[in-house]
Amino acid sequence: MRVADRVLAYGGGWLDRAGALRGNREWISARLTDPGAVLLPLWRDHCLVTADQTPVRLRPADAAEVLTAADETVFLGLDGEAPVFAVDLSGRTAPEAVRLAGAAATADVRALVAWLDPAQAAVQAYARGLLHWHRQQRYCGSCGSATVARDGGHVRACSGPRCGRLLFPRIEPAIIVLVEAPGSPDRCLLARHAGAPEGAYSTLAGFVEVGESLEDAVRREMAEEAGVSLSALSYQGSQAWPFPAGLMVGFRATAASEEVRVDGVELLEARWFTRDELRRRAAEGRPLGRPDSIDHHLLGGWLAAGD
Ligand SMILES: [Zn+2]
């Protein structure tokens, strides 16, 4: 089964983003006063959570103080009929944000994902990524003037008198690759990354550079980091990773030879693992990557393919 056919955390298209409507300021204002609207307060990349670790959801009737205190309020989309907004309280201290939201604490969505409903985790991650972009894009890179949010928070426009540049949310694509050995037995290549503890192996990954296709990036990264040239590669699926702006694009590839030569900088060690070895490691309590990551799904798919 391809990774794309399975549900990966933080994606899923749960909201209607209403791209054709959100440019209409009156329409957005009306959605914000809709009694059924849902407002998600966030603080500096963190959810504001109740005592039972559930992200706070406010109705407009309970959110006057939060909206007044917000640095930015952005429209995320429609959940059925209900408009959903994210409200950034990052300009406040953590205790202030917690009090304003009626929360108990702050928490990273990645620490909550194990028990959150998939839609809720995806929407919180989306809110986190979009608000992060707003905080990083308050000034125009061309003329240095302040920028102002519009289109429900999906564009920022430069306020400079002779500029007017439009800035759109940035996505930073990265490739992640499960490399298989040529020939038999079936084996896949895992590496220990710089900074990773002894014995912690994962698939190989890297950022796409300017002027590269995804496939170019896969071939370059595998050659640079592991000295592996590839004879074949195929797209497996992608994962939203807005921590802060990632898009992980998963591939499976076949190496042209078994020779591996790590760069010693990004990768300290890389070697081939059989399915039995990986199962043994998992049974010993050494997990195959973060359970919410495409890395884990690529490995899980490869293991299942051998059954
Ligand atoms: Zn400008």
Short mmCIF file of C-alpha atoms and ligand atoms in Angstrom, two decimals:
data_model
loop_
_atom_site.label_atom_id
_atom_site.label_comp_id
_atom_site.label_asym_id
_atom_site.label_seq_id
_atom_site.Cartn_x
_atom_site.Cartn_y
_atom_site.Cartn_z
CA MET A 1 0.00 0.00 0.00
CA ARG A 2 1.28 3.45 -0.82
CA VAL A 3 1.77 5.86 2.07
CA ALA A 4 -0.59 8.31 0.33
CA ASP A 5 -3.43 5.83 0.74
CA ARG A 6 -3.10 5.88 4.50
CA VAL A 7 -3.89 8.72 6.86
CA LEU A 8 -0.84 10.64 7.98
CA ALA A 9 -1.03 12.97 10.96
CA TYR A 10 -1.45 16.71 10.37
CA GLY A 11 -3.04 16.44 6.92
CA GLY A 12 -6.32 15.22 5.55
CA GLY A 13 -8.06 18.29 4.16
CA TRP A 14 -10.56 18.43 7.03
CA LEU A 15 -11.62 22.03 6.44
CA ASP A 16 -13.09 23.74 3.41
CA ARG A 17 -10.54 26.54 3.09
CA ALA A 18 -13.02 28.64 1.09
CA GLY A 19 -10.26 30.11 -1.07
CA ALA A 20 -12.74 31.84 -3.37
CA LEU A 21 -14.50 33.58 -0.48
CA ARG A 22 -11.79 34.51 2.00
CA GLY A 23 -10.62 37.49 -0.08
CA ASN A 24 -13.92 39.19 0.75
CA ARG A 25 -13.39 41.23 3.91
CA GLU A 26 -17.12 41.57 4.68
CA TRP A 27 -17.60 37.84 4.35
CA ILE A 28 -14.72 37.18 6.77
CA SER A 29 -16.06 39.75 9.28
CA ALA A 30 -19.48 38.14 9.19
CA ARG A 31 -17.95 34.68 9.78
CA LEU A 32 -16.12 36.02 12.83
CA THR A 33 -19.39 37.09 14.45
CA ASP A 34 -21.21 33.88 13.53
CA PRO A 35 -22.36 32.45 16.90
CA GLY A 36 -21.31 28.99 15.70
CA ALA A 37 -17.75 30.08 14.83
CA VAL A 38 -14.86 28.29 16.53
CA LEU A 39 -11.79 30.23 17.65
CA LEU A 40 -8.56 28.42 18.42
CA PRO A 41 -6.21 30.49 20.57
CA LEU A 42 -2.49 29.73 20.19
CA TRP A 43 0.61 31.04 21.89
CA ARG A 44 4.03 30.96 20.15
CA ASP A 45 3.67 27.64 18.29
CA HIS A 46 1.78 26.09 21.19
CA CYS A 47 -1.82 25.11 21.66
CA LEU A 48 -3.60 26.49 24.71
CA VAL A 49 -5.01 23.43 26.43
CA THR A 50 -7.47 22.56 29.17
CA ALA A 51 -6.49 20.50 32.20
CA ASP A 52 -7.23 17.30 30.27
CA GLN A 53 -4.80 18.35 27.49
CA THR A 54 -7.50 19.26 24.97
CA PRO A 55 -6.97 22.38 22.84
CA VAL A 56 -9.25 25.23 23.88
CA ARG A 57 -12.05 26.11 21.46
CA LEU A 58 -13.88 29.38 22.04
CA ARG A 59 -17.12 30.77 20.64
CA PRO A 60 -17.25 34.43 19.59
CA ALA A 61 -19.54 35.19 22.55
CA ASP A 62 -16.76 34.09 24.94
CA ALA A 63 -13.84 35.52 23.00
CA ALA A 64 -14.16 39.32 23.11
CA GLU A 65 -11.13 39.73 25.37
CA VAL A 66 -9.07 37.20 23.39
CA LEU A 67 -9.86 38.93 20.09
CA THR A 68 -8.92 42.33 21.50
CA ALA A 69 -5.63 40.94 22.84
CA ALA A 70 -4.74 39.05 19.64
CA ASP A 71 -1.83 39.98 17.42
CA GLU A 72 -3.52 38.30 14.48
CA THR A 73 -6.76 36.44 13.82
CA VAL A 74 -6.76 34.25 10.71
CA PHE A 75 -9.49 32.32 8.97
CA LEU A 76 -8.65 28.64 8.65
CA GLY A 77 -11.76 27.42 6.87
CA LEU A 78 -15.23 26.01 7.30
CA ASP A 79 -15.91 22.88 9.33
CA GLY A 80 -19.27 22.08 7.81
CA GLU A 81 -21.12 25.33 8.44
CA ALA A 82 -18.87 26.44 11.29
CA PRO A 83 -16.16 29.00 10.48
CA VAL A 84 -12.85 28.19 12.20
CA PHE A 85 -10.31 30.85 13.12
CA ALA A 86 -6.89 30.80 14.76
CA VAL A 87 -6.09 33.59 17.20
CA ASP A 88 -2.48 34.47 17.98
CA LEU A 89 -1.74 35.49 21.56
CA SER A 90 2.04 35.34 21.10
CA GLY A 91 2.47 38.99 22.07
CA ARG A 92 1.38 38.14 25.62
CA THR A 93 3.28 36.27 28.28
CA ALA A 94 2.40 32.59 28.66
CA PRO A 95 0.40 33.14 31.90
CA GLU A 96 -1.54 35.98 30.25
CA ALA A 97 -2.33 33.87 27.20
CA VAL A 98 -3.43 30.96 29.41
CA ARG A 99 -5.69 33.24 31.45
CA LEU A 100 -7.19 34.99 28.40
CA ALA A 101 -8.01 31.67 26.74
CA GLY A 102 -9.41 30.12 29.92
CA ALA A 103 -6.77 27.41 29.48
CA ALA A 104 -4.71 25.42 31.97
CA ALA A 105 -1.41 25.30 30.08
CA THR A 106 0.35 25.49 26.73
CA ALA A 107 1.37 22.40 24.74
CA ASP A 108 2.92 21.52 21.39
CA VAL A 109 0.43 19.73 19.15
CA ARG A 110 3.07 17.06 18.51
CA ALA A 111 2.92 16.17 22.20
CA LEU A 112 -0.87 15.81 21.99
CA VAL A 113 -1.19 13.98 18.67
CA ALA A 114 -1.35 10.50 20.18
CA TRP A 115 -4.80 11.13 21.67
CA LEU A 116 -6.21 13.99 19.61
CA ASP A 117 -8.80 13.34 16.95
CA PRO A 118 -6.91 13.38 13.58
CA ALA A 119 -8.96 16.35 12.33
CA GLN A 120 -8.24 18.30 15.49
CA ALA A 121 -4.50 17.59 15.30
CA ALA A 122 -4.43 18.63 11.64
CA VAL A 123 -6.29 21.89 12.25
CA GLN A 124 -4.11 22.78 15.25
CA ALA A 125 -0.98 22.13 13.17
CA TYR A 126 -2.36 24.23 10.31
CA ALA A 127 -3.13 27.05 12.76
CA ARG A 128 0.35 26.81 14.22
CA GLY A 129 2.05 26.97 10.81
CA LEU A 130 -0.03 29.85 9.49
CA LEU A 131 0.38 31.97 12.63
CA HIS A 132 4.11 31.25 12.69
CA TRP A 133 4.36 32.61 9.14
CA HIS A 134 2.55 35.81 10.16
CA ARG A 135 5.02 36.42 12.98
CA GLN A 136 7.96 35.94 10.61
CA GLN A 137 6.57 38.14 7.84
CA ARG A 138 5.71 41.38 9.57
CA TYR A 139 8.02 43.39 7.30
CA CYS A 140 8.54 43.44 3.57
CA GLY A 141 11.80 41.89 2.38
CA SER A 142 11.95 44.31 -0.55
CA CYS A 143 11.44 47.73 1.06
CA GLY A 144 11.31 47.07 4.81
CA SER A 145 7.83 48.54 5.31
CA ALA A 146 5.30 46.88 7.57
CA THR A 147 3.05 44.27 6.02
CA VAL A 148 -0.66 43.88 6.70
CA ALA A 149 -2.69 40.67 6.66
CA ARG A 150 -5.56 40.30 4.20
CA ASP A 151 -7.60 37.55 2.56
CA GLY A 152 -8.49 36.13 5.94
CA GLY A 153 -4.79 35.90 6.79
CA HIS A 154 -3.63 33.99 3.70
CA VAL A 155 -1.77 36.95 2.20
CA ARG A 156 0.24 39.82 3.67
CA ALA A 157 0.48 43.02 1.66
CA CYS A 158 3.36 45.48 1.96
CA SER A 159 2.19 48.91 3.10
CA GLY A 160 5.14 50.70 1.47
CA PRO A 161 3.90 53.55 -0.76
CA ARG A 162 5.83 52.47 -3.85
CA CYS A 163 5.94 48.73 -3.20
CA GLY A 164 2.66 46.95 -2.46
CA ARG A 165 4.31 43.55 -2.71
CA LEU A 166 2.10 40.59 -1.82
CA LEU A 167 3.59 37.90 0.41
CA PHE A 168 2.19 34.39 0.56
CA PRO A 169 2.69 31.72 3.25
CA ARG A 170 5.94 29.86 2.68
CA ILE A 171 6.23 26.10 2.47
CA GLU A 172 9.65 24.47 2.71
CA PRO A 173 9.63 21.08 0.96
CA ALA A 174 11.90 18.29 2.09
CA ILE A 175 12.31 14.80 0.68
CA ILE A 176 12.43 11.67 2.80
CA VAL A 177 13.55 8.42 1.25
CA LEU A 178 13.43 4.74 2.06
CA VAL A 179 16.31 3.28 0.02
CA GLU A 180 16.25 -0.43 -0.76
CA ALA A 181 19.32 -2.51 -1.55
CA PRO A 182 19.63 -4.08 -4.99
CA GLY A 183 19.17 -7.86 -5.05
CA SER A 184 18.22 -10.12 -2.18
CA PRO A 185 17.64 -10.40 0.68
CA ASP A 186 15.40 -7.32 0.92
CA ARG A 187 17.12 -4.66 2.96
CA CYS A 188 16.59 -0.94 3.53
CA LEU A 189 19.09 1.78 4.35
CA LEU A 190 18.84 3.58 7.67
CA ALA A 191 21.22 6.14 9.05
CA ARG A 192 22.24 7.63 12.34
CA HIS A 193 22.06 11.39 12.05
CA ALA A 194 24.44 13.81 13.74
CA GLY A 195 23.18 14.43 17.26
CA ALA A 196 21.13 11.23 17.36
CA PRO A 197 21.87 8.83 20.21
CA GLU A 198 23.81 5.63 19.65
CA GLY A 199 21.66 3.03 17.92
CA ALA A 200 18.96 5.50 16.77
CA TYR A 201 18.47 4.97 13.06
CA SER A 202 16.03 6.61 10.64
CA THR A 203 15.41 7.06 6.95
CA LEU A 204 17.33 9.68 5.00
CA ALA A 205 15.94 13.14 4.37
CA GLY A 206 16.91 16.60 3.20
CA PHE A 207 15.60 19.93 1.98
CA VAL A 208 14.85 20.58 -1.66
CA GLU A 209 17.12 23.31 -3.03
CA VAL A 210 16.33 26.10 -5.46
CA GLY A 211 16.27 24.89 -9.05
CA GLU A 212 15.70 21.24 -8.14
CA SER A 213 12.82 18.90 -8.79
CA LEU A 214 11.88 16.59 -5.94
CA GLU A 215 13.58 13.74 -7.81
CA ASP A 216 16.76 15.83 -8.25
CA ALA A 217 16.78 16.47 -4.51
CA VAL A 218 16.38 12.75 -3.72
CA ARG A 219 19.31 11.79 -5.96
CA ARG A 220 21.54 14.62 -4.69
CA GLU A 221 20.83 14.03 -1.00
CA MET A 222 21.42 10.29 -1.22
CA ALA A 223 24.69 10.85 -3.10
CA GLU A 224 25.93 13.64 -0.79
CA GLU A 225 24.98 12.17 2.54
CA ALA A 226 25.37 8.44 1.99
CA GLY A 227 27.37 8.07 -1.22
CA VAL A 228 24.50 6.08 -2.71
CA SER A 229 23.45 6.40 -6.34
CA LEU A 230 19.93 5.31 -7.22
CA SER A 231 18.67 3.13 -10.04
CA ALA A 232 14.97 3.82 -9.47
CA LEU A 233 12.70 5.95 -7.31
CA SER A 234 8.97 6.29 -6.84
CA TYR A 235 6.72 8.75 -5.05
CA GLN A 236 5.01 7.34 -1.95
CA GLY A 237 3.06 10.23 -0.48
CA SER A 238 3.51 13.49 1.38
CA GLN A 239 2.90 14.90 4.82
CA ALA A 240 2.11 18.39 6.04
CA TRP A 241 4.77 19.22 8.63
CA PRO A 242 4.13 22.82 9.65
CA PHE A 243 6.82 22.81 12.38
CA PRO A 244 7.30 25.51 11.25
CA ALA A 245 6.85 25.29 7.48
CA GLY A 246 7.69 21.83 6.21
CA LEU A 247 6.17 19.61 3.59
CA MET A 248 7.66 16.12 3.73
CA VAL A 249 7.62 14.31 0.39
CA GLY A 250 8.19 10.58 0.70
CA PHE A 251 9.92 8.34 -1.82
CA ARG A 252 11.05 4.79 -2.07
CA ALA A 253 14.22 4.23 -4.07
CA THR A 254 16.50 1.40 -5.12
CA ALA A 255 20.26 1.79 -4.77
CA ALA A 256 22.46 0.99 -7.75
CA SER A 257 24.93 -0.80 -5.46
CA GLU A 258 25.29 -1.77 -1.80
CA GLU A 259 28.21 0.55 -1.27
CA VAL A 260 27.55 3.20 1.39
CA ARG A 261 29.83 6.10 2.29
CA VAL A 262 28.45 8.57 4.84
CA ASP A 263 29.53 12.21 4.85
CA GLY A 264 30.38 12.13 8.59
CA VAL A 265 28.73 15.53 8.97
CA GLU A 266 24.99 15.08 8.61
CA LEU A 267 25.16 11.30 8.82
CA LEU A 268 27.46 9.52 11.23
CA GLU A 269 26.64 6.00 10.10
CA ALA A 270 24.39 4.24 7.61
CA ARG A 271 23.77 0.58 7.02
CA TRP A 272 21.37 -1.95 5.53
CA PHE A 273 18.68 -3.60 7.67
CA THR A 274 16.58 -6.65 6.88
CA ARG A 275 12.91 -6.76 7.88
CA ASP A 276 13.72 -9.25 10.64
CA GLU A 277 16.31 -6.90 12.09
CA LEU A 278 13.85 -4.02 12.12
CA ARG A 279 11.14 -6.14 13.73
CA ARG A 280 13.61 -7.25 16.37
CA ARG A 281 14.56 -3.66 17.09
CA ALA A 282 10.90 -2.67 17.38
CA ALA A 283 10.28 -5.61 19.73
CA GLU A 284 13.19 -4.40 21.87
CA GLY A 285 11.42 -1.08 22.28
CA ARG A 286 13.42 0.90 19.75
CA PRO A 287 10.67 2.61 17.76
CA LEU A 288 10.83 3.08 14.01
CA GLY A 289 10.77 6.88 13.99
CA ARG A 290 8.16 9.18 15.51
CA PRO A 291 4.74 7.46 15.25
CA ASP A 292 3.24 10.66 13.78
CA SER A 293 5.87 10.96 11.03
CA ILE A 294 6.02 9.85 7.41
CA ASP A 295 9.35 8.22 8.31
CA HIS A 296 7.45 5.77 10.50
CA HIS A 297 4.88 5.17 7.75
CA LEU A 298 7.52 4.57 5.08
CA LEU A 299 9.17 1.96 7.30
CA GLY A 300 5.84 0.44 8.31
CA GLY A 301 4.83 0.14 4.65
CA TRP A 302 8.11 -1.51 3.76
CA LEU A 303 7.82 -3.99 6.64
CA ALA A 304 4.23 -4.84 5.70
CA ALA A 305 5.24 -5.39 2.06
CA GLY A 306 7.38 -8.32 3.17
CA ASP A 307 4.55 -10.17 4.90
ZN ZN B 1 7.57 46.49 0.28
#
